[in-house]
Short mmCIF file of C-alpha atoms and ligand atoms in Angstrom, two decimals:
data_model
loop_
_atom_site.label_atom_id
_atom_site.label_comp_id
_atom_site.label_asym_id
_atom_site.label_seq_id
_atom_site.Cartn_x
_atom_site.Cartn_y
_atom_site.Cartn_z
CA UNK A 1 -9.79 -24.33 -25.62
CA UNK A 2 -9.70 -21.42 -23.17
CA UNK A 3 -11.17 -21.39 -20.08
CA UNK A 4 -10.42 -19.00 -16.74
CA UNK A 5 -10.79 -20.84 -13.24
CA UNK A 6 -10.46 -19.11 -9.97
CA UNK A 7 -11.49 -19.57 -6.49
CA UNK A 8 -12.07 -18.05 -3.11
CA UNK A 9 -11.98 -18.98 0.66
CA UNK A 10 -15.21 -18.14 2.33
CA UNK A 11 -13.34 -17.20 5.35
CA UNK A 12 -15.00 -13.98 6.95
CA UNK A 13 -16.26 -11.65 4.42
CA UNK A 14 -14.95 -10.78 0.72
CA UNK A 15 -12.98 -7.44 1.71
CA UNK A 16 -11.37 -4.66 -0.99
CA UNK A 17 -7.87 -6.64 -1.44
CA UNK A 18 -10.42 -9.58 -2.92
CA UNK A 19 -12.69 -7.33 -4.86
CA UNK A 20 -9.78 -5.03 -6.80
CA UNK A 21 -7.07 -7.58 -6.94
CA UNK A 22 -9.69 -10.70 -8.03
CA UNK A 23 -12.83 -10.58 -8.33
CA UNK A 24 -13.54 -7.53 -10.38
CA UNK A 25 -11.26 -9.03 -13.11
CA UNK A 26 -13.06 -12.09 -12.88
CA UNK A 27 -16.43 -10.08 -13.54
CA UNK A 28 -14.46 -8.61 -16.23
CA UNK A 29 -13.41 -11.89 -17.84
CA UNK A 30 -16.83 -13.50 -17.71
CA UNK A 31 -18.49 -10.08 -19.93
CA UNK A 32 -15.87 -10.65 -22.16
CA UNK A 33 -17.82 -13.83 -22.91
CA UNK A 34 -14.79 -16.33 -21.83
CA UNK A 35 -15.44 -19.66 -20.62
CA UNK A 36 -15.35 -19.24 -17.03
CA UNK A 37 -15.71 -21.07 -13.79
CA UNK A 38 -15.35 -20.24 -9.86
CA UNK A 39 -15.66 -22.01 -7.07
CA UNK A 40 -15.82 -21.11 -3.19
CA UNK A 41 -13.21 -23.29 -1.90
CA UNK A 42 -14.81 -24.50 1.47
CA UNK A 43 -11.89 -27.61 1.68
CA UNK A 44 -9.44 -25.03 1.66
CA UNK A 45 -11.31 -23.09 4.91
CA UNK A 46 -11.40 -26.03 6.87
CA UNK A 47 -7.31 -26.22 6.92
CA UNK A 48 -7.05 -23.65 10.24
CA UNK A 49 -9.76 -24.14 13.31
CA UNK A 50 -12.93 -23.10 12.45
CA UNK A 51 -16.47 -22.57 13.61
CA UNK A 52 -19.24 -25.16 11.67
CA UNK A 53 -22.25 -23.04 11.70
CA UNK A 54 -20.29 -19.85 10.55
CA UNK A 55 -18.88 -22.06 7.49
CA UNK A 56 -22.16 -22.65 6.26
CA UNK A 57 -23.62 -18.81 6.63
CA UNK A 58 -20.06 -17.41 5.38
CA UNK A 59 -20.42 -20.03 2.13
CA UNK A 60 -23.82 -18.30 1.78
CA UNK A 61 -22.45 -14.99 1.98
CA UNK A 62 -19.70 -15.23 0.00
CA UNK A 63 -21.88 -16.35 -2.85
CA UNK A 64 -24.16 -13.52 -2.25
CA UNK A 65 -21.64 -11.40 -2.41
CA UNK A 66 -19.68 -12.84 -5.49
CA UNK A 67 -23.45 -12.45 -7.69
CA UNK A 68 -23.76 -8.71 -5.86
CA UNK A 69 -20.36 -7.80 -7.34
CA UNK A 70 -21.08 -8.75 -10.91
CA UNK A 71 -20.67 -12.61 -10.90
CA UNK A 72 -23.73 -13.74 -13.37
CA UNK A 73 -25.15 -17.70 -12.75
CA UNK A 74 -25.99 -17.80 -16.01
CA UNK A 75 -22.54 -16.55 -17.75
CA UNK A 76 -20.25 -17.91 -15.27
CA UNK A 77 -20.28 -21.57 -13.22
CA UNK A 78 -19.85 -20.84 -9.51
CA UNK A 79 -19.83 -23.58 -7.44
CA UNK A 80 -18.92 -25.05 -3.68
CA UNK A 81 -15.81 -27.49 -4.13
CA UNK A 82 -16.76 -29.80 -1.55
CA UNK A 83 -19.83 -30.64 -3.72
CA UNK A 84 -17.93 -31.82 -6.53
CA UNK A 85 -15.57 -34.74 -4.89
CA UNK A 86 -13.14 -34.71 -7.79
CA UNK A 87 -11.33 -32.03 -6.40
CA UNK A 88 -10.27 -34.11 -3.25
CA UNK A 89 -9.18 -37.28 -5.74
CA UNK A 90 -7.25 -35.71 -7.83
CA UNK A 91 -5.16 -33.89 -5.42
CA UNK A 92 -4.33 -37.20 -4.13
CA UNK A 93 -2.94 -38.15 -7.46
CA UNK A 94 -0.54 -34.66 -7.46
CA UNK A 95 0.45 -35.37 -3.95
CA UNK A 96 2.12 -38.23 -5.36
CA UNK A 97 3.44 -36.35 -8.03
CA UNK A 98 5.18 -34.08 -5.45
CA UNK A 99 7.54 -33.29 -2.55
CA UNK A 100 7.69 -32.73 0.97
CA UNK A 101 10.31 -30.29 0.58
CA UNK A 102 8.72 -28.55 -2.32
CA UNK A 103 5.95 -28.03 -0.31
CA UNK A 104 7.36 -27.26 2.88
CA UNK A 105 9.13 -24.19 1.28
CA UNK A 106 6.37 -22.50 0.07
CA UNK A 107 6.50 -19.05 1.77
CA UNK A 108 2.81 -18.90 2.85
CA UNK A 109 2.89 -22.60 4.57
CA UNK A 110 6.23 -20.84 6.50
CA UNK A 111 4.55 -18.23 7.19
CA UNK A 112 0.83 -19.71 8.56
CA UNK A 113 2.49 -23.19 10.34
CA UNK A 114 5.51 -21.20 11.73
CA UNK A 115 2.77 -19.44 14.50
CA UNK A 116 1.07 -23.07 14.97
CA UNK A 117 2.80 -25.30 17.45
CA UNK A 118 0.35 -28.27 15.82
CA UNK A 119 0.70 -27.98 11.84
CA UNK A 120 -2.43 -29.77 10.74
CA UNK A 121 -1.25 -31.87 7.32
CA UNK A 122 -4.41 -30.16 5.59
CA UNK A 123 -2.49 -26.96 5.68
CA UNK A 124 0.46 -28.97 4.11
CA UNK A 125 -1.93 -30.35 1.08
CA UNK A 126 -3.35 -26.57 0.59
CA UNK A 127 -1.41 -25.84 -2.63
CA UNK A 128 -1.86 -29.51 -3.71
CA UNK A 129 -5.39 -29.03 -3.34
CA UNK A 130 -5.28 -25.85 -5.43
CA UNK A 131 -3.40 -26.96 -8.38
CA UNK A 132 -6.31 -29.86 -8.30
CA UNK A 133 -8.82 -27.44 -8.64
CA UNK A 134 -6.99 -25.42 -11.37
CA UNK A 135 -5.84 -28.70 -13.33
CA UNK A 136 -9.47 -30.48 -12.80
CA UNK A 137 -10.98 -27.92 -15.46
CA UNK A 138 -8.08 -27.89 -17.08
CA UNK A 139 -8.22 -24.26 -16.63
CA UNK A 140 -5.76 -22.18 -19.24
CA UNK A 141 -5.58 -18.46 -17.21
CA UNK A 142 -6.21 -18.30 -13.72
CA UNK A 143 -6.56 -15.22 -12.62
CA UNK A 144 -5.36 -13.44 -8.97
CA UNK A 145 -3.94 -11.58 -6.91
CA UNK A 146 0.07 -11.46 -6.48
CA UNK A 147 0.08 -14.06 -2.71
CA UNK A 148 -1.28 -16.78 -4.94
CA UNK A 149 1.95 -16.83 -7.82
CA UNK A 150 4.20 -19.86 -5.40
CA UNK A 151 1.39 -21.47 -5.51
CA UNK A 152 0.29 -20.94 -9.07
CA UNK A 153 3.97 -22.55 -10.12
CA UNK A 154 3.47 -25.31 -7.90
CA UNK A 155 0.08 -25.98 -10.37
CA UNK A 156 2.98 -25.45 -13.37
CA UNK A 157 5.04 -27.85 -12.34
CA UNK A 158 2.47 -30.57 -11.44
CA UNK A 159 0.97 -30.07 -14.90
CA UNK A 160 4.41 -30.66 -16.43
CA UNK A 161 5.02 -33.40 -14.09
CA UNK A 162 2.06 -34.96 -14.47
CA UNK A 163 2.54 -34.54 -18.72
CA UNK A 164 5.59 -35.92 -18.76
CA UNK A 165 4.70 -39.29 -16.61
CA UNK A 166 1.58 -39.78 -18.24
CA UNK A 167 1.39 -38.01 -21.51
CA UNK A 168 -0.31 -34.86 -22.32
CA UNK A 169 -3.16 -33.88 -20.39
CA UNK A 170 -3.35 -30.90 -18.74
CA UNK A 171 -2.71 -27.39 -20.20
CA UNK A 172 0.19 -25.56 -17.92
CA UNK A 173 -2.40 -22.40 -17.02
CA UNK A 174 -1.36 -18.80 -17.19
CA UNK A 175 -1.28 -16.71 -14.07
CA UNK A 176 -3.11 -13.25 -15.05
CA UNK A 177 -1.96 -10.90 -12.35
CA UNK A 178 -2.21 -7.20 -13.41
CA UNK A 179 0.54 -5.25 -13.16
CA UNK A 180 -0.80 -2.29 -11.64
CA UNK A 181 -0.82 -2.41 -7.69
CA UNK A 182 -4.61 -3.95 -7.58
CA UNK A 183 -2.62 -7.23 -7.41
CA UNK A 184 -1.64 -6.48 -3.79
CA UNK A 185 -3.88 -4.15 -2.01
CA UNK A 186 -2.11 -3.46 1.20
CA UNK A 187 -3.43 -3.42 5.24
CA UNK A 188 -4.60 0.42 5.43
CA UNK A 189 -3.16 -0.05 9.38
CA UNK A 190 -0.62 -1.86 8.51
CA UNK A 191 0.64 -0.66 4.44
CA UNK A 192 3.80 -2.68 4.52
CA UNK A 193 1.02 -6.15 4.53
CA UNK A 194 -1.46 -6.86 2.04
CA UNK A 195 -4.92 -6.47 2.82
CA UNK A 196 -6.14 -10.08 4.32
CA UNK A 197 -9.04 -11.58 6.04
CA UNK A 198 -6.74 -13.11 8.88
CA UNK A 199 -5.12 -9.77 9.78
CA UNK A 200 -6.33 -9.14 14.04
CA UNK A 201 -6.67 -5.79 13.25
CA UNK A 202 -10.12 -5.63 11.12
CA UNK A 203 -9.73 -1.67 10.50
CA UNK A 204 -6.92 -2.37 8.34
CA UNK A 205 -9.53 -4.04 6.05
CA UNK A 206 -12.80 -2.81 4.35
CA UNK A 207 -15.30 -5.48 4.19
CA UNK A 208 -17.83 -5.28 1.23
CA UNK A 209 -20.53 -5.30 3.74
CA UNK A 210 -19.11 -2.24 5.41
CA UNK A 211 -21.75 0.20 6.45
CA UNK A 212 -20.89 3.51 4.39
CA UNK A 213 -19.92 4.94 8.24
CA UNK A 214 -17.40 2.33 8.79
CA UNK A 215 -15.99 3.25 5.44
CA UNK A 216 -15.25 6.46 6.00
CA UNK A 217 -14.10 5.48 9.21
CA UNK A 218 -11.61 3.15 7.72
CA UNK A 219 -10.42 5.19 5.38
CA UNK A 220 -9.96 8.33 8.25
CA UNK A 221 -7.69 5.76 10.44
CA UNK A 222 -5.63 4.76 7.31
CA UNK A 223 -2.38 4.75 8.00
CA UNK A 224 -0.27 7.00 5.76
CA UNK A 225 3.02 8.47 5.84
CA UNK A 226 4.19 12.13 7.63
CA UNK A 227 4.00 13.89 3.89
CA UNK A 228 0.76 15.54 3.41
CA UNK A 229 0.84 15.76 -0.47
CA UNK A 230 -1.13 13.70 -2.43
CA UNK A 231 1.56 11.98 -4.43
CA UNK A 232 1.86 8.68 -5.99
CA UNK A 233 4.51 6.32 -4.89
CA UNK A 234 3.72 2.53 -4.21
CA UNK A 235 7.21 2.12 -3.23
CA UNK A 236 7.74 4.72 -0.87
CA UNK A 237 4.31 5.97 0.44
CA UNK A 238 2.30 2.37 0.25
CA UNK A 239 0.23 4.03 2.11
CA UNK A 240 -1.57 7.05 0.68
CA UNK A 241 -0.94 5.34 -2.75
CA UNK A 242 -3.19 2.43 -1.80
CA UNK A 243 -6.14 4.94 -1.42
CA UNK A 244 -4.79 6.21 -5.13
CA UNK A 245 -4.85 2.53 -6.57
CA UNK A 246 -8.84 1.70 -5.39
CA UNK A 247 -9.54 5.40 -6.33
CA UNK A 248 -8.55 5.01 -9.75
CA UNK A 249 -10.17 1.74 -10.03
CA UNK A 250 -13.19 3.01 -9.30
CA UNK A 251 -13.32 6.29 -11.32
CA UNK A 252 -11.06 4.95 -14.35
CA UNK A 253 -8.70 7.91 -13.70
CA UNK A 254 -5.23 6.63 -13.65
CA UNK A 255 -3.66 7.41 -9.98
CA UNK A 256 -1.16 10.41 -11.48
CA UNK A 257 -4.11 12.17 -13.24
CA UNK A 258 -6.10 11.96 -9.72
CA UNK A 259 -2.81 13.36 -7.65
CA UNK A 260 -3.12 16.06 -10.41
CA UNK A 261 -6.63 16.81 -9.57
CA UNK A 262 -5.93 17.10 -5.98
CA UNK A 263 -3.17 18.67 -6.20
CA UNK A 264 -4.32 21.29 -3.36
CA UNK A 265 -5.90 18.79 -1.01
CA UNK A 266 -3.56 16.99 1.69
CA UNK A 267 -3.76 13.09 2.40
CA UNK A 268 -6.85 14.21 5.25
CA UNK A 269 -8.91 15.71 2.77
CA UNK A 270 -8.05 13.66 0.26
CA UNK A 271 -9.09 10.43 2.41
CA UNK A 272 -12.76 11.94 2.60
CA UNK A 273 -12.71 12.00 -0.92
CA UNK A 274 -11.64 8.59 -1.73
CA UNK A 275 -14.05 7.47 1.21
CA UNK A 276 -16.87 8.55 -0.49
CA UNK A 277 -16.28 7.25 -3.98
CA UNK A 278 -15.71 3.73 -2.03
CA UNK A 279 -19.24 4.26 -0.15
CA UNK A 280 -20.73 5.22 -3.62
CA UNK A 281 -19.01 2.14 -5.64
CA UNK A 282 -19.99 0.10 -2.40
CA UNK A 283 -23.33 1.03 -1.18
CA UNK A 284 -25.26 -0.63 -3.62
CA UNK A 285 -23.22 -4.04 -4.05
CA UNK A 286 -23.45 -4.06 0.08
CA UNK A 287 -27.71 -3.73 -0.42
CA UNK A 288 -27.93 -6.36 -2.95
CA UNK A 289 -25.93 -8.60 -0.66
CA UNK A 290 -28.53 -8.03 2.12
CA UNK A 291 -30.94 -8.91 -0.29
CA UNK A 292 -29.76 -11.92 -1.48
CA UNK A 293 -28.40 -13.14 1.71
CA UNK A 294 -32.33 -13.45 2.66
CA UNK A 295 -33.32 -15.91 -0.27
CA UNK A 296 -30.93 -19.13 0.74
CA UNK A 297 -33.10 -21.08 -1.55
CA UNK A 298 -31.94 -19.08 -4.58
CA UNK A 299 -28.08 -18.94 -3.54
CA UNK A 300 -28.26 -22.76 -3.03
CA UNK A 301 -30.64 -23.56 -6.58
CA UNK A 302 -27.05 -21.51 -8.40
CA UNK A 303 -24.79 -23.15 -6.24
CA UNK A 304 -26.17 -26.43 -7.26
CA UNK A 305 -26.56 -25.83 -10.83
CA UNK A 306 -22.97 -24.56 -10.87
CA UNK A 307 -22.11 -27.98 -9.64
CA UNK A 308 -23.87 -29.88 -12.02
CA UNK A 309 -21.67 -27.88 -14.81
CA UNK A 310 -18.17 -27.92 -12.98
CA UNK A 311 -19.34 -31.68 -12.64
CA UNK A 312 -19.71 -32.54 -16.15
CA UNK A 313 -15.84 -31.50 -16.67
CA UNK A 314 -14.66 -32.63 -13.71
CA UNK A 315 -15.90 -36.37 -14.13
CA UNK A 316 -14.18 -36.22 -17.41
CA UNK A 317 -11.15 -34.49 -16.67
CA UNK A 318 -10.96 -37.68 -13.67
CA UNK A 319 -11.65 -40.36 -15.99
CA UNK A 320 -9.13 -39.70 -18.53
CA UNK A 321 -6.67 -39.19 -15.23
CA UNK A 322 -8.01 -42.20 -14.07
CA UNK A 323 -7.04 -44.36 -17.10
CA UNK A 324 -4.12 -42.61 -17.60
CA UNK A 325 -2.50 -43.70 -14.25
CA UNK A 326 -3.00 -46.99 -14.81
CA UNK A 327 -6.23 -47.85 -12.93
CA UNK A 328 -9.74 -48.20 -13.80
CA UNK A 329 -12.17 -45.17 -14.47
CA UNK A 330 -15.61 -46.13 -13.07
CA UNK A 331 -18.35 -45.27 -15.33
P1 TYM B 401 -8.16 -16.02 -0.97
O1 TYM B 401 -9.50 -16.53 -0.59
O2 TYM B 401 -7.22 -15.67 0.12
O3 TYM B 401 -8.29 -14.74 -1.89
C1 TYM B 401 -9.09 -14.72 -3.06
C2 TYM B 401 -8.41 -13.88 -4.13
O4 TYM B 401 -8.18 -12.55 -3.66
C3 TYM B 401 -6.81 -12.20 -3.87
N1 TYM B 401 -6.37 -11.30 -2.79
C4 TYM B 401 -5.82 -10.09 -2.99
N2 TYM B 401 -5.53 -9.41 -4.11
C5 TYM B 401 -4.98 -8.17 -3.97
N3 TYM B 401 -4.70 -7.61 -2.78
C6 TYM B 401 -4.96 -8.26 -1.62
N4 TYM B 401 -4.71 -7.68 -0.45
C7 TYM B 401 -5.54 -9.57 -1.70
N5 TYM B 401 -5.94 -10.48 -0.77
C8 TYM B 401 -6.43 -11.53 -1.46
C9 TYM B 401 -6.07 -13.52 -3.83
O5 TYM B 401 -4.82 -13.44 -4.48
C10 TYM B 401 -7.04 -14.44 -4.54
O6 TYM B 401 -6.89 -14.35 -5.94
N6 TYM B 401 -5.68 -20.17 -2.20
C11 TYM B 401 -6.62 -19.18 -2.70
C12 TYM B 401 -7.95 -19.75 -3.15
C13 TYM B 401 -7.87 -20.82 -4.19
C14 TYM B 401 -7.60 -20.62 -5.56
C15 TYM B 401 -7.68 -21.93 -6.15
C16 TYM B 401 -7.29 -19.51 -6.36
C17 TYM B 401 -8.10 -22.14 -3.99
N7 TYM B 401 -7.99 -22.79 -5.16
C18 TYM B 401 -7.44 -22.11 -7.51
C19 TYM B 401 -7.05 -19.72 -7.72
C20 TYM B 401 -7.13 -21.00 -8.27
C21 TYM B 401 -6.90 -18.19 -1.57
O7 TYM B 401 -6.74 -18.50 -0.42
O8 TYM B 401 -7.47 -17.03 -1.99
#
């Protein structure tokens, strides 16, 4: 049976590297009536320092802003993952199943412990935690953006691992990851780096609760190259070709047919123009967010009736684990 599983941190605010290389396919997958469930992944935001009170209001936010860009409570499940507690047990289970030095050379651990002079052993568990999420629905595509794949074949190979010990359980799940270059939007300071909600430097991000001003803003201080054509060339000009990529998402225009049409613009002009088809895509996603950021009692009746679903197949999916490990499911 198919079904699509993907998550989010609530970390800070959704931003355009989220929306175009995630969430919009996940909108996409959910009208084309697939199974499909999401989850805000609050156990994964608690791995580097954080602030309580803003974890609550940024869970909040987050799924405000996940319904504002398309994600329907009735079509999909979207849930919190600390509410349902199988995530945490069976990622004990695939810690067992794995290395230290397996996960110790996964590049984003190098990467996020290698500036920390304490590693906290959550940040370790991350990707454990994450292929318990993805195996706990026993999810068959999971679909992201290109800094999740190391830890998308860590999931593989604890599915295979965990098949071959035990017998056949969990489906190994395919990584959807579209080819074009929404699967990395990059840093508009900064266009040799993706687009992230870490990054110091917040203009290098748009945030999908950007005021239209701060858009165009954005876009104005993006960094692009010392050509002032409007050509398209991830390779070479990341840059000026990022604009191109959430241009064409937005209009449907592939990025050589929209170099074509401003062919006698250069990248200045061109910038207002892509600013203002962001503030139009935007503008009304950002005032539905408002809007449902000021009825908490709705975001929390979806959240928990997305946990009573993801807990019906999670229970399951940790009672056949359960038995099959040798101990005793409790039911
Ligand atoms: P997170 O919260 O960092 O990002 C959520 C999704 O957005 C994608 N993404 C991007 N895509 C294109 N360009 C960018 N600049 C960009 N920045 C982020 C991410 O690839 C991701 O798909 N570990 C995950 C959350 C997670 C998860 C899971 C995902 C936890 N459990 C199970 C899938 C399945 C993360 O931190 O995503």
């Amino acid at each position: 049976k198919e079904r699509v599983f993907s998550g989010i941190q609530p970390t800070g605010t959704l931003h355009l590297g989220n929306y175009f290389g995630a969430v919009s396919k996940w909108v996409q997958l959910q009208n084309e009536n697939k199974e499909v469930v999401f989850s805000i992944v609050d156990m994964h935001s608690i791995t580097l320092p954080y602030n309580t009170k803003d974890l609550e209001k940024n869970v909040y936010l987050m799924a405000a802003s996940l319904i504002a860009c398309g994600i329907d409570p009735q079509k999909s499940t979207l849930f919190l993952q600390s509410q349902v507690p199988e995530h945490t047990q069976l990622s004990w289970v695939l810690g067992c199943l794995t290395t230290m030095p397996r996960l110790g050379q996964l590049p984003q651990f190098k990467e996020k412990s290698s500036i920390l002079k304490d590693v906290p052993l959550g940040l370790y568990l991350y990707p454990v935690l994450q292929a318990a999420d993805i195996l706990l629905y026993k999810a068959t595509k999971v679909p992201v953006g290109e800094d999740q794949i190391q830890h998308l074949q860590l999931a593989h190979s604890l599915a295979r691992t965990f098949n071959k010990r035990f017998g056949e359980t969990f489906p190994v799940p395919e990584v959807l990851i579209q080819k074009d270059c929404s699967s990395r939007i990059r840093n508009l300071r900064d266009p040799m780096k993706k687009m992230s909600k870490s990054h110091p430097d917040a203009r290098g991000r748009i945030e999908i609760t950007d005021e239209p001003d701060v858009i165009v803003e954005k876009v104005k201080k993006a960094v692009t190259d010392c050509k002032s054509e409007v050509t398209y060339d991830p390779e070479n000009r990341p840059g000026v070709s990022t604009l191109l990529t959430m241009h064409s998402l937005i209009c449907g225009l592939l990025p050589e047919e929209i170099c074509e049409e401003n062919m006698l613009l250069d990248t200045g002009r061109y910038k207002s123009i892509v600013a203002e088809a962001l503030v139009e895509k935007f503008t009304p996603i950002r005032q539905e967010i408002l809007k449902l950021i000021d009825s908490p009692e709705y975001l929390s009746k979806v959240l928990q009736e997305g946990q009573q679903r993801a807990n019906l197949i999670a229970l399951d999916t940790w009672q056949e684990v359960a038995s099959k490990i040798g101990t005793i499911p409790n039911n």
